Amino acid sequence: MAYQTINPATGKLIKTYANISDPDLETAVASAHKAFHSDWRHRPVTERGKIMSTAATILRKKSDQYSHYLTLEVGKLIVEARAEVALSADILDYYAQKAENYLEPRVLSESPGAELHIEPIGVLLGIEPWNFPYYQIARVAGPQLMVGNVLLLKHAENVPQSALAFASLFEEAGAPPGVYTNIFASIEQSERLIEDPRIRGVTVTGSERAGAAVAGRAGRNLKKSVMELGGSDPLIVLEDAPMESTLDNALFGRMFNAGQCCVGSKRIIVVGAERGEAFLDGFVQRMASLKAGDPNDPATTLGPLASERALHLLLDQIKLARKEGGKVLFGGRRIDRSGFYLEPTVLAGISEENPIHSQELFGPVASFRVVENENEAIRLANSTPFGLGASVFTADIERGRKVAAKIESGMVFINQPVWTAAQLPFGGIKNSGFGRELSELGFGEFVNEKLINVAPSGSPPWGPIK
């Protein structure tokens, strides 16, 4: 597949970019390998931090320019594009400020003289998706560049201008050549990179299929990998949850970024038949109020899907849901206008036997279920192959904690849809992947936790020092 900018709001091809040649790819890998061993890993963390903080400052100063690429290539609403730029800058600043502390050697109190030292491991390959072109990179580049690793970044084929903009960001901030390198690589070239002994780790955000293929290849080559592979997040509404604010939260959780979020609230589960009917009415009303339009217009509340392929995949899933016994309560059709717009859609009656129950709906489509009690809500929440995020809404915080403890996922938010910030660890379990990004946990994914054990001269050959 070619790297192309196609405006999702119009469907028009803007520009095509050539894949990187094999000789240029070899040059990129060699440059990264040299930058790591001869320069970057040896730089004081304060120097790396200055470059990272400068990159964050540039993002904020040029927010309009960077936001433009997100709207042009993904169709992201302009207010959401600006929010992504700001979040990405915050992540870079967070690691610039925290890295020195995270790199401090840690004394193992149970064994006097034993210390853990955190060291980088080398060149990393990042394979990132299109839905958040900057944020997805920032949560890898922020921690990994600050720990002293260097990064080769293969971005999604439909966001080449966003990819180039983020690469130029680090160049402008003063990062040496080879520290951060964008590569327009093919799948076959990416596979070869994973096998290259100079690449020491791989991180992927993408589909189950892509993650399984990359993790398998990385494993065969004895390389660490981190996988974030999507989800089908449940949003549980208990009987005592306040109606209006919970409805507002459910709409935001499902429709942010036109529903193209790994942690979007894709399955709404309401406890109680009468309450479920009222909640459904309110939710449909809110979905119906969204207005498709130019994503650059602040008045637009429904942007396009990022590609025609994504649009057709959702239309096929809606068709399958109906064929297997589900109902389309609202929406379900392509909007009759230029670009890749889908009506906000609400599905119901999706049984656990329906194939859609075990699939991710990556767009403005919500699945709605009503259950009799809390236990059934928890069972249904845990009944998919995914385990990324989840939400529980209730007026009783302690009850919410107890429900959250029973949900099988990497993240549970009480009285909010799942959100993200530099200080919060991000990641899932089951088919949603493994490993964590962001916070100190993300900082430590691709490091050597080196043990240095010190004993006084003349010590015996075995055992801790008393």
PDB file of N, CA and C in Angstrom, residues 30 314 358 361 445:
ATOM      1  N   ALA A  30      21.624   2.003  10.106  1.00  0.00           N
ATOM      2  CA  ALA A  30      23.025   2.206  10.482  1.00  0.00           C
ATOM      3  C   ALA A  30      23.199   3.519  11.243  1.00  0.00           C
ATOM      4  N   LEU A 314     -16.922  -0.844   8.591  1.00  0.00           N
ATOM      5  CA  LEU A 314     -18.023  -0.647   9.530  1.00  0.00           C
ATOM      6  C   LEU A 314     -19.373  -0.962   8.901  1.00  0.00           C
ATOM      7  N   SER A 358     -17.786 -10.109  19.415  1.00  0.00           N
ATOM      8  CA  SER A 358     -16.362 -10.343  19.660  1.00  0.00           C
ATOM      9  C   SER A 358     -15.464  -9.529  18.745  1.00  0.00           C
ATOM     10  N   LEU A 361     -15.676  -2.377  17.098  1.00  0.00           N
ATOM     11  CA  LEU A 361     -16.383  -1.440  16.223  1.00  0.00           C
ATOM     12  C   LEU A 361     -15.632  -0.118  16.275  1.00  0.00           C
ATOM     13  N   GLU A 445       9.749  -0.215  29.976  1.00  0.00           N
ATOM     14  CA  GLU A 445       9.470  -1.372  29.134  1.00  0.00           C
ATOM     15  C   GLU A 445      10.677  -1.843  28.318  1.00  0.00           C
TER      16      GLU A 445
END
